[in-house]
Amino acid sequence: MRIGIVCYPTVGGSGVIATEMALALAARGHELHLLSYDRPSRLRGGIAGLQFHEVAVTAYPLFRYPPYDLALSTRMLEVHEEAKIDLFHVHYAIPHAVSAFLARSMCSNGDLKFVTTLHGTDITVVGSDRAYLRPTRFALEQSDAVTAVSRFLADETHLMFGVKKPVDVVHNFVDTERFQPADHKPWYERENEERIIMHASNFRPVKRVADIVRAFAAIQKQIPSRLILVGDGPDREHALAVATDLGCQHRVEHLGMHDNLEKVLPTADLFLSASQTESFGLSILEAMSCGVPTVSTDVGGVSEVMGDTGILVPLAEPEMMATAAIKLLSNPKQYAEQAVATRKRAIECFSTDRVVSQYESIYERVVG
């Protein structure tokens, strides 16, 4: 097929999955056209069958905010006409699904099909805003197919928007060949038993990175450990300030943005997630694929990802997170079992081929 994929280029889950989708589909022989306002961080060059199209937005003094949605709809129509696109797959509802509908409306024969994938905050935060609720609902109803990355998110979509269109649940995926366990010894076999605890995110308030630091402050009092923070965002300085206040700043290392997360995650002994809401939890899945157990808040679709391979704790309870982590990092037998189980679940339930095949079936259904 000739497929157009629209996404944000940022390091959030929707942009990562959309880019990995494009790479995987191109590898399976499809012709891919990736559209965004900047080159996505996960996009690798020199991939046969994959072309990137930048969406240029004209700055004009009259506009307080450049109308990206209009520029995107025009670019989608141009690529549709030039490349004879069979369908577009838009990731994140606002404004991508609305732009897709507008592109279809401008199409001479109206034959522009699009699939919308919901990733989480486009529904639970942005879409629920009064200013965006009605256009989001309209765009979903106009989509030829709608998918959500978890059952939790599919249920939330029906509940919040009253969407009558069925929502297919297609979980996110991970390249289990790239994200593999490291060949170094686990903490209980090393001479230096210092545990490496890791967190990776975009450091937005919803990720509650300060709670990660609070949990770590309690952990490092009981067992020798270091906290590695990967990523960047508005809450970075607050999280580092909390570490200073709690006297553990010398054991906290901030790596910033990292393009090769598959080289960093395997070095961890434990992954922590303290999110306030998480429709899926892609970083958790990538840690699982590396054989790294996770302790996470029990929110959204996290339990669908982890199954019984990790430990879930209540939201905003860093002390409980610390207790769970200490218990796991003090029990070699339990730790070894969970490390094997996380890797096995990632392979059996969330491998690239398994999930991309589900999307291909939806594409075939839409194209007819």
Tab-separated table of C-alpha atoms in Angstrom:
chain	number	residue	atom	x	y	z
A	1	MET	CA	0.000	0.000	0.000
A	2	ARG	CA	0.897	3.687	-0.230
A	3	ILE	CA	0.481	4.998	3.310
A	4	GLY	CA	0.765	8.505	4.754
A	5	ILE	CA	1.577	8.792	8.468
A	6	VAL	CA	1.034	12.058	10.338
A	7	CYS	CA	2.551	12.638	13.773
A	8	TYR	CA	4.241	15.043	16.141
A	9	PRO	CA	8.050	14.874	15.906
A	10	THR	CA	8.600	15.073	19.663
A	11	VAL	CA	9.835	12.279	21.952
A	12	GLY	CA	6.387	11.528	23.382
A	13	GLY	CA	4.852	8.099	22.820
A	14	SER	CA	2.673	9.068	19.852
A	15	GLY	CA	5.603	10.397	17.812
A	16	VAL	CA	7.812	7.438	18.694
A	17	ILE	CA	5.189	4.829	17.783
A	18	ALA	CA	4.204	6.629	14.559
A	19	THR	CA	7.836	6.782	13.426
A	20	GLU	CA	8.525	3.162	14.345
A	21	MET	CA	5.323	2.232	12.482
A	22	ALA	CA	6.594	3.965	9.357
A	23	LEU	CA	9.939	2.166	9.583
A	24	ALA	CA	8.309	-1.230	10.172
A	25	LEU	CA	5.780	-0.819	7.352
A	26	ALA	CA	8.493	0.282	4.930
A	27	ALA	CA	10.496	-2.808	5.870
A	28	ARG	CA	7.429	-4.917	4.994
A	29	GLY	CA	7.336	-3.489	1.456
A	30	HIS	CA	4.829	-0.651	1.760
A	31	GLU	CA	5.479	2.848	0.411
A	32	LEU	CA	5.537	5.276	3.333
A	33	HIS	CA	5.173	9.053	3.480
A	34	LEU	CA	5.765	10.614	6.910
A	35	LEU	CA	4.410	14.127	7.526
A	36	SER	CA	5.299	16.449	10.414
A	37	TYR	CA	6.508	19.992	11.097
A	38	ASP	CA	9.997	18.675	11.943
A	39	ARG	CA	11.986	15.485	11.460
A	40	PRO	CA	10.923	12.972	14.155
A	41	SER	CA	13.618	12.036	16.667
A	42	ARG	CA	13.335	8.293	15.963
A	43	LEU	CA	13.469	8.645	12.158
A	44	ARG	CA	16.577	7.013	10.740
A	45	GLY	CA	17.895	8.026	7.339
A	46	GLY	CA	18.374	5.921	4.235
A	47	ILE	CA	15.278	3.729	4.626
A	48	ALA	CA	14.064	2.391	1.279
A	49	GLY	CA	10.413	3.113	0.624
A	50	LEU	CA	10.125	5.902	3.223
A	51	GLN	CA	9.953	9.612	2.446
A	52	PHE	CA	9.676	12.495	4.924
A	53	HIS	CA	7.542	15.546	4.069
A	54	GLU	CA	8.000	18.639	6.219
A	55	VAL	CA	4.905	20.723	6.876
A	56	ALA	CA	5.949	24.347	6.524
A	57	VAL	CA	3.937	26.915	8.466
A	58	THR	CA	4.063	30.517	7.269
A	59	ALA	CA	4.578	33.115	9.979
A	60	TYR	CA	2.421	36.202	9.467
A	61	PRO	CA	2.094	39.163	11.877
A	62	LEU	CA	-1.679	38.889	11.887
A	63	PHE	CA	-1.549	35.378	13.397
A	64	ARG	CA	-0.821	35.164	17.094
A	65	TYR	CA	-0.425	31.398	16.588
A	66	PRO	CA	0.513	30.038	13.132
A	67	PRO	CA	-2.380	27.892	11.757
A	68	TYR	CA	-0.554	24.554	11.616
A	69	ASP	CA	-3.787	22.601	11.125
A	70	LEU	CA	-4.480	24.398	7.835
A	71	ALA	CA	-0.913	23.984	6.592
A	72	LEU	CA	-1.055	20.284	7.466
A	73	SER	CA	-4.344	19.703	5.628
A	74	THR	CA	-2.909	21.356	2.514
A	75	ARG	CA	0.275	19.260	2.704
A	76	MET	CA	-1.761	16.075	3.177
A	77	LEU	CA	-3.802	16.870	0.090
A	78	GLU	CA	-0.645	17.567	-1.935
A	79	VAL	CA	0.993	14.296	-0.889
A	80	HIS	CA	-2.279	12.432	-1.542
A	81	GLU	CA	-2.427	13.786	-5.096
A	82	GLU	CA	1.277	13.397	-5.876
A	83	ALA	CA	1.885	9.949	-4.371
A	84	LYS	CA	-1.613	8.450	-4.860
A	85	ILE	CA	-1.883	7.678	-1.135
A	86	ASP	CA	-4.244	4.794	-0.310
A	87	LEU	CA	-4.866	6.056	3.223
A	88	PHE	CA	-3.467	8.304	5.925
A	89	HIS	CA	-2.803	7.115	9.459
A	90	VAL	CA	-2.936	10.094	11.819
A	91	HIS	CA	-1.508	9.766	15.307
A	92	TYR	CA	-3.035	12.012	18.000
A	93	ALA	CA	-6.497	13.396	17.369
A	94	ILE	CA	-5.889	17.139	17.650
A	95	PRO	CA	-5.335	18.631	15.160
A	96	HIS	CA	-4.332	15.721	12.910
A	97	ALA	CA	-7.744	14.083	12.534
A	98	VAL	CA	-9.382	17.470	11.927
A	99	SER	CA	-6.742	18.285	9.299
A	100	ALA	CA	-7.352	14.924	7.638
A	101	PHE	CA	-11.095	15.653	7.415
A	102	LEU	CA	-10.375	19.076	5.932
A	103	ALA	CA	-7.993	17.542	3.384
A	104	ARG	CA	-10.706	15.047	2.409
A	105	SER	CA	-13.217	17.897	2.018
A	106	MET	CA	-10.836	19.706	-0.349
A	107	CYS	CA	-10.133	16.544	-2.344
A	108	SER	CA	-11.773	16.702	-5.778
A	109	ASN	CA	-13.405	13.273	-5.478
A	110	GLY	CA	-13.577	13.109	-1.663
A	111	ASP	CA	-11.676	9.820	-1.773
A	112	LEU	CA	-9.180	10.430	1.013
A	113	LYS	CA	-9.348	7.776	3.709
A	114	PHE	CA	-7.827	8.123	7.170
A	115	VAL	CA	-7.350	6.097	10.328
A	116	THR	CA	-7.030	7.927	13.648
A	117	THR	CA	-4.997	6.468	16.526
A	118	LEU	CA	-5.608	7.884	20.002
A	119	HIS	CA	-2.628	7.906	22.337
A	120	GLY	CA	-3.946	9.311	25.600
A	121	THR	CA	-3.689	12.993	26.405
A	122	ASP	CA	-5.337	13.829	23.070
A	123	ILE	CA	-8.472	12.384	24.703
A	124	THR	CA	-8.006	12.625	28.472
A	125	VAL	CA	-6.543	16.163	28.539
A	126	VAL	CA	-6.693	18.055	25.234
A	127	GLY	CA	-9.838	16.513	23.785
A	128	SER	CA	-11.805	16.919	27.010
A	129	ASP	CA	-11.135	20.684	27.001
A	130	ARG	CA	-14.338	22.532	26.167
A	131	ALA	CA	-12.635	24.329	23.285
A	132	TYR	CA	-11.698	21.047	21.581
A	133	LEU	CA	-14.305	18.512	22.667
A	134	ARG	CA	-16.793	18.990	19.825
A	135	PRO	CA	-14.241	19.118	16.967
A	136	THR	CA	-12.504	16.068	18.443
A	137	ARG	CA	-15.789	14.127	18.571
A	138	PHE	CA	-16.607	15.205	15.006
A	139	ALA	CA	-13.185	14.196	13.686
A	140	LEU	CA	-13.421	10.762	15.320
A	141	GLU	CA	-16.848	10.169	13.811
A	142	GLN	CA	-15.503	11.148	10.382
A	143	SER	CA	-12.518	8.806	10.613
A	144	ASP	CA	-12.705	5.630	8.535
A	145	ALA	CA	-11.391	3.751	11.570
A	146	VAL	CA	-10.389	4.710	15.101
A	147	THR	CA	-7.889	2.843	17.256
A	148	ALA	CA	-6.746	3.314	20.851
A	149	VAL	CA	-3.517	2.096	22.419
A	150	SER	CA	-5.295	0.470	25.397
A	151	ARG	CA	-8.690	-0.810	26.462
A	152	PHE	CA	-8.651	1.871	29.160
A	153	LEU	CA	-8.339	4.607	26.527
A	154	ALA	CA	-11.010	3.069	24.288
A	155	ASP	CA	-13.434	3.038	27.228
A	156	GLU	CA	-12.530	6.636	28.141
A	157	THR	CA	-13.174	7.723	24.557
A	158	HIS	CA	-16.662	6.249	24.542
A	159	LEU	CA	-17.374	7.651	28.013
A	160	MET	CA	-16.125	11.203	27.418
A	161	PHE	CA	-17.246	11.726	23.829
A	162	GLY	CA	-20.155	9.370	23.365
A	163	VAL	CA	-18.562	8.240	20.093
A	164	LYS	CA	-20.771	5.675	18.366
A	165	LYS	CA	-18.033	4.471	16.029
A	166	PRO	CA	-16.273	1.305	17.301
A	167	VAL	CA	-12.764	1.853	18.648
A	168	ASP	CA	-10.260	-0.919	17.886
A	169	VAL	CA	-7.751	-1.595	20.658
A	170	VAL	CA	-4.263	-1.964	19.176
A	171	HIS	CA	-1.555	-1.791	21.801
A	172	ASN	CA	1.758	-0.054	21.298
A	173	PHE	CA	4.736	-2.197	20.357
A	174	VAL	CA	8.478	-2.484	20.895
A	175	ASP	CA	11.337	-3.702	18.742
A	176	THR	CA	12.459	-6.581	20.949
A	177	GLU	CA	15.626	-7.020	18.878
A	178	ARG	CA	16.773	-3.471	19.559
A	179	PHE	CA	15.600	-3.363	23.166
A	180	GLN	CA	17.366	-6.388	24.623
A	181	PRO	CA	18.705	-7.265	28.075
A	182	ALA	CA	22.314	-6.305	28.732
A	183	ASP	CA	24.961	-8.992	29.032
A	184	HIS	CA	26.272	-7.638	32.352
A	185	LYS	CA	25.631	-9.433	35.634
A	186	PRO	CA	22.520	-8.600	37.707
A	187	TRP	CA	23.037	-6.608	40.894
A	188	TYR	CA	22.989	-9.692	43.134
A	189	GLU	CA	25.977	-11.208	41.280
A	190	ARG	CA	28.088	-8.056	41.041
A	191	GLU	CA	30.871	-7.221	43.474
A	192	ASN	CA	29.505	-3.701	43.653
A	193	GLU	CA	25.869	-4.258	44.617
A	194	GLU	CA	24.842	-0.669	43.845
A	195	ARG	CA	21.461	-0.775	42.127
A	196	ILE	CA	20.786	1.414	39.089
A	197	ILE	CA	17.265	2.853	39.176
A	198	MET	CA	15.989	4.630	36.073
A	199	HIS	CA	13.153	6.862	34.905
A	200	ALA	CA	12.581	8.105	31.333
A	201	SER	CA	9.893	10.576	30.253
A	202	ASN	CA	9.212	14.040	28.857
A	203	PHE	CA	9.220	15.517	32.391
A	204	ARG	CA	5.764	17.035	32.104
A	205	PRO	CA	3.760	17.602	35.325
A	206	VAL	CA	1.610	14.540	34.568
A	207	LYS	CA	4.739	12.343	34.898
A	208	ARG	CA	5.245	13.451	38.545
A	209	VAL	CA	9.032	13.115	38.321
A	210	ALA	CA	9.392	14.679	41.779
A	211	ASP	CA	7.614	11.608	43.195
A	212	ILE	CA	10.273	9.448	41.509
A	213	VAL	CA	12.949	11.433	43.342
A	214	ARG	CA	11.054	11.189	46.649
A	215	ALA	CA	10.777	7.422	46.275
A	216	PHE	CA	14.459	7.163	45.404
A	217	ALA	CA	15.447	9.254	48.436
A	218	ALA	CA	13.846	6.593	50.641
A	219	ILE	CA	15.305	3.693	48.625
A	220	GLN	CA	18.916	4.887	48.796
A	221	LYS	CA	18.713	5.113	52.579
A	222	GLN	CA	18.118	1.343	52.698
A	223	ILE	CA	20.176	-0.028	49.828
A	224	PRO	CA	23.114	1.353	47.791
A	225	SER	CA	21.645	2.855	44.618
A	226	ARG	CA	21.775	5.593	42.001
A	227	LEU	CA	18.936	7.276	40.101
A	228	ILE	CA	19.356	7.940	36.371
A	229	LEU	CA	16.873	10.421	34.883
A	230	VAL	CA	16.521	10.277	31.091
A	231	GLY	CA	14.623	12.939	29.164
A	232	ASP	CA	13.836	16.603	29.586
A	233	GLY	CA	10.912	18.927	30.073
A	234	PRO	CA	9.313	21.609	32.242
A	235	ASP	CA	9.587	19.677	35.538
A	236	ARG	CA	13.311	18.897	35.315
A	237	GLU	CA	14.491	21.719	37.587
A	238	HIS	CA	11.795	20.987	40.158
A	239	ALA	CA	12.773	17.315	40.309
A	240	LEU	CA	16.465	18.158	40.759
A	241	ALA	CA	15.572	20.736	43.424
A	242	VAL	CA	13.629	18.066	45.335
A	243	ALA	CA	16.714	15.834	45.205
A	244	THR	CA	18.768	18.655	46.722
A	245	ASP	CA	16.163	19.285	49.431
A	246	LEU	CA	16.173	15.586	50.355
A	247	GLY	CA	19.967	15.390	50.388
A	248	CYS	CA	20.351	12.770	47.654
A	249	GLN	CA	21.418	15.006	44.762
A	250	HIS	CA	24.883	13.369	44.669
A	251	ARG	CA	23.200	10.061	43.779
A	252	VAL	CA	20.933	11.501	41.054
A	253	GLU	CA	22.226	11.814	37.484
A	254	HIS	CA	20.325	13.586	34.702
A	255	LEU	CA	21.259	12.378	31.211
A	256	GLY	CA	18.909	14.705	29.344
A	257	MET	CA	17.496	13.707	25.966
A	258	HIS	CA	18.903	10.448	24.619
A	259	ASP	CA	18.470	9.254	21.027
A	260	ASN	CA	19.599	5.688	21.769
A	261	LEU	CA	17.414	4.678	24.679
A	262	GLU	CA	17.997	1.008	23.830
A	263	LYS	CA	21.615	1.466	24.973
A	264	VAL	CA	20.666	3.125	28.252
A	265	LEU	CA	17.682	1.120	29.534
A	266	PRO	CA	19.474	-2.266	29.712
A	267	THR	CA	21.932	-0.811	32.236
A	268	ALA	CA	19.096	-0.317	34.753
A	269	ASP	CA	18.178	-2.734	37.515
A	270	LEU	CA	14.743	-1.187	38.076
A	271	PHE	CA	12.459	1.212	36.207
A	272	LEU	CA	10.162	3.627	38.074
A	273	SER	CA	7.035	5.364	36.753
A	274	ALA	CA	4.925	7.691	38.916
A	275	SER	CA	2.553	9.078	36.270
A	276	GLN	CA	-0.749	10.647	37.210
A	277	THR	CA	-2.291	9.251	34.046
A	278	GLU	CA	-0.808	6.862	31.493
A	279	SER	CA	-2.926	5.435	28.713
A	280	PHE	CA	-0.247	2.903	27.868
A	281	GLY	CA	3.295	3.531	29.108
A	282	LEU	CA	5.720	3.039	26.209
A	283	SER	CA	8.842	3.589	28.318
A	284	ILE	CA	7.627	0.844	30.667
A	285	LEU	CA	7.279	-1.534	27.723
A	286	GLU	CA	10.751	-0.666	26.432
A	287	ALA	CA	12.172	-1.365	29.906
A	288	MET	CA	10.289	-4.684	29.981
A	289	SER	CA	11.806	-5.649	26.644
A	290	CYS	CA	15.234	-5.046	28.196
A	291	GLY	CA	14.355	-7.405	31.044
A	292	VAL	CA	14.121	-4.551	33.564
A	293	PRO	CA	11.315	-4.934	36.162
A	294	THR	CA	9.093	-1.921	36.839
A	295	VAL	CA	7.388	-0.358	39.839
A	296	SER	CA	4.628	1.968	38.627
A	297	THR	CA	1.561	3.821	39.769
A	298	ASP	CA	-1.616	1.891	39.062
A	299	VAL	CA	-3.173	4.277	36.534
A	300	GLY	CA	-4.814	4.056	33.118
A	301	GLY	CA	-3.603	1.258	30.890
A	302	VAL	CA	-0.378	0.459	32.771
A	303	SER	CA	-1.780	-2.799	34.144
A	304	GLU	CA	-2.572	-3.887	30.551
A	305	VAL	CA	1.098	-3.450	29.706
A	306	MET	CA	2.710	-4.964	32.782
A	307	GLY	CA	0.277	-7.770	33.549
A	308	ASP	CA	1.672	-9.559	36.605
A	309	THR	CA	5.314	-8.935	35.671
A	310	GLY	CA	5.750	-5.728	37.689
A	311	ILE	CA	4.532	-4.035	40.851
A	312	LEU	CA	1.697	-1.495	40.939
A	313	VAL	CA	1.275	1.068	43.722
A	314	PRO	CA	-1.312	3.818	44.378
A	315	LEU	CA	-0.903	7.265	42.834
A	316	ALA	CA	0.987	9.924	44.820
A	317	GLU	CA	2.418	7.433	47.323
A	318	PRO	CA	6.207	7.617	46.830
A	319	GLU	CA	6.814	5.888	50.173
A	320	MET	CA	4.828	2.863	48.987
A	321	MET	CA	6.760	2.915	45.722
A	322	ALA	CA	10.000	2.935	47.706
A	323	THR	CA	8.865	0.037	49.911
A	324	ALA	CA	7.979	-2.057	46.843
A	325	ALA	CA	11.295	-1.239	45.169
A	326	ILE	CA	13.328	-2.056	48.279
A	327	LYS	CA	11.570	-5.398	48.653
A	328	LEU	CA	12.223	-6.333	45.020
A	329	LEU	CA	15.836	-5.134	45.057
A	330	SER	CA	16.523	-7.143	48.209
A	331	ASN	CA	15.177	-10.472	46.941
A	332	PRO	CA	17.396	-12.072	44.256
A	333	LYS	CA	14.951	-14.930	43.533
A	334	GLN	CA	11.901	-12.707	43.042
A	335	TYR	CA	13.938	-10.202	41.046
A	336	ALA	CA	15.322	-12.844	38.685
A	337	GLU	CA	11.838	-14.267	38.073
A	338	GLN	CA	10.367	-10.858	37.276
A	339	ALA	CA	13.247	-9.919	34.983
A	340	VAL	CA	12.595	-13.037	32.888
A	341	ALA	CA	8.817	-12.532	32.966
A	342	THR	CA	8.982	-8.914	31.770
A	343	ARG	CA	11.086	-9.820	28.751
A	344	LYS	CA	8.856	-12.786	27.916
A	345	ARG	CA	5.675	-10.678	28.081
A	346	ALA	CA	7.165	-7.988	25.831
A	347	ILE	CA	8.024	-10.587	23.192
A	348	GLU	CA	4.770	-12.541	23.354
A	349	CYS	CA	2.316	-9.622	23.554
A	350	PHE	CA	3.937	-6.476	22.148
A	351	SER	CA	6.412	-7.415	19.425
A	352	THR	CA	6.571	-5.205	16.332
A	353	ASP	CA	5.394	-7.860	13.859
A	354	ARG	CA	2.400	-8.809	15.998
A	355	VAL	CA	1.086	-5.249	16.351
A	356	VAL	CA	1.946	-3.956	12.876
A	357	SER	CA	0.031	-6.916	11.414
A	358	GLN	CA	-3.045	-5.736	13.337
A	359	TYR	CA	-2.738	-2.294	11.764
A	360	GLU	CA	-2.314	-3.819	8.310
A	361	SER	CA	-5.605	-5.673	8.785
A	362	ILE	CA	-7.328	-2.398	9.665
A	363	TYR	CA	-5.806	-0.706	6.598
A	364	GLU	CA	-7.094	-3.497	4.354
A	365	ARG	CA	-10.543	-3.179	5.879
A	366	VAL	CA	-10.591	0.590	5.308
A	367	VAL	CA	-9.249	0.491	1.754
A	368	GLY	CA	-11.639	-2.349	0.980
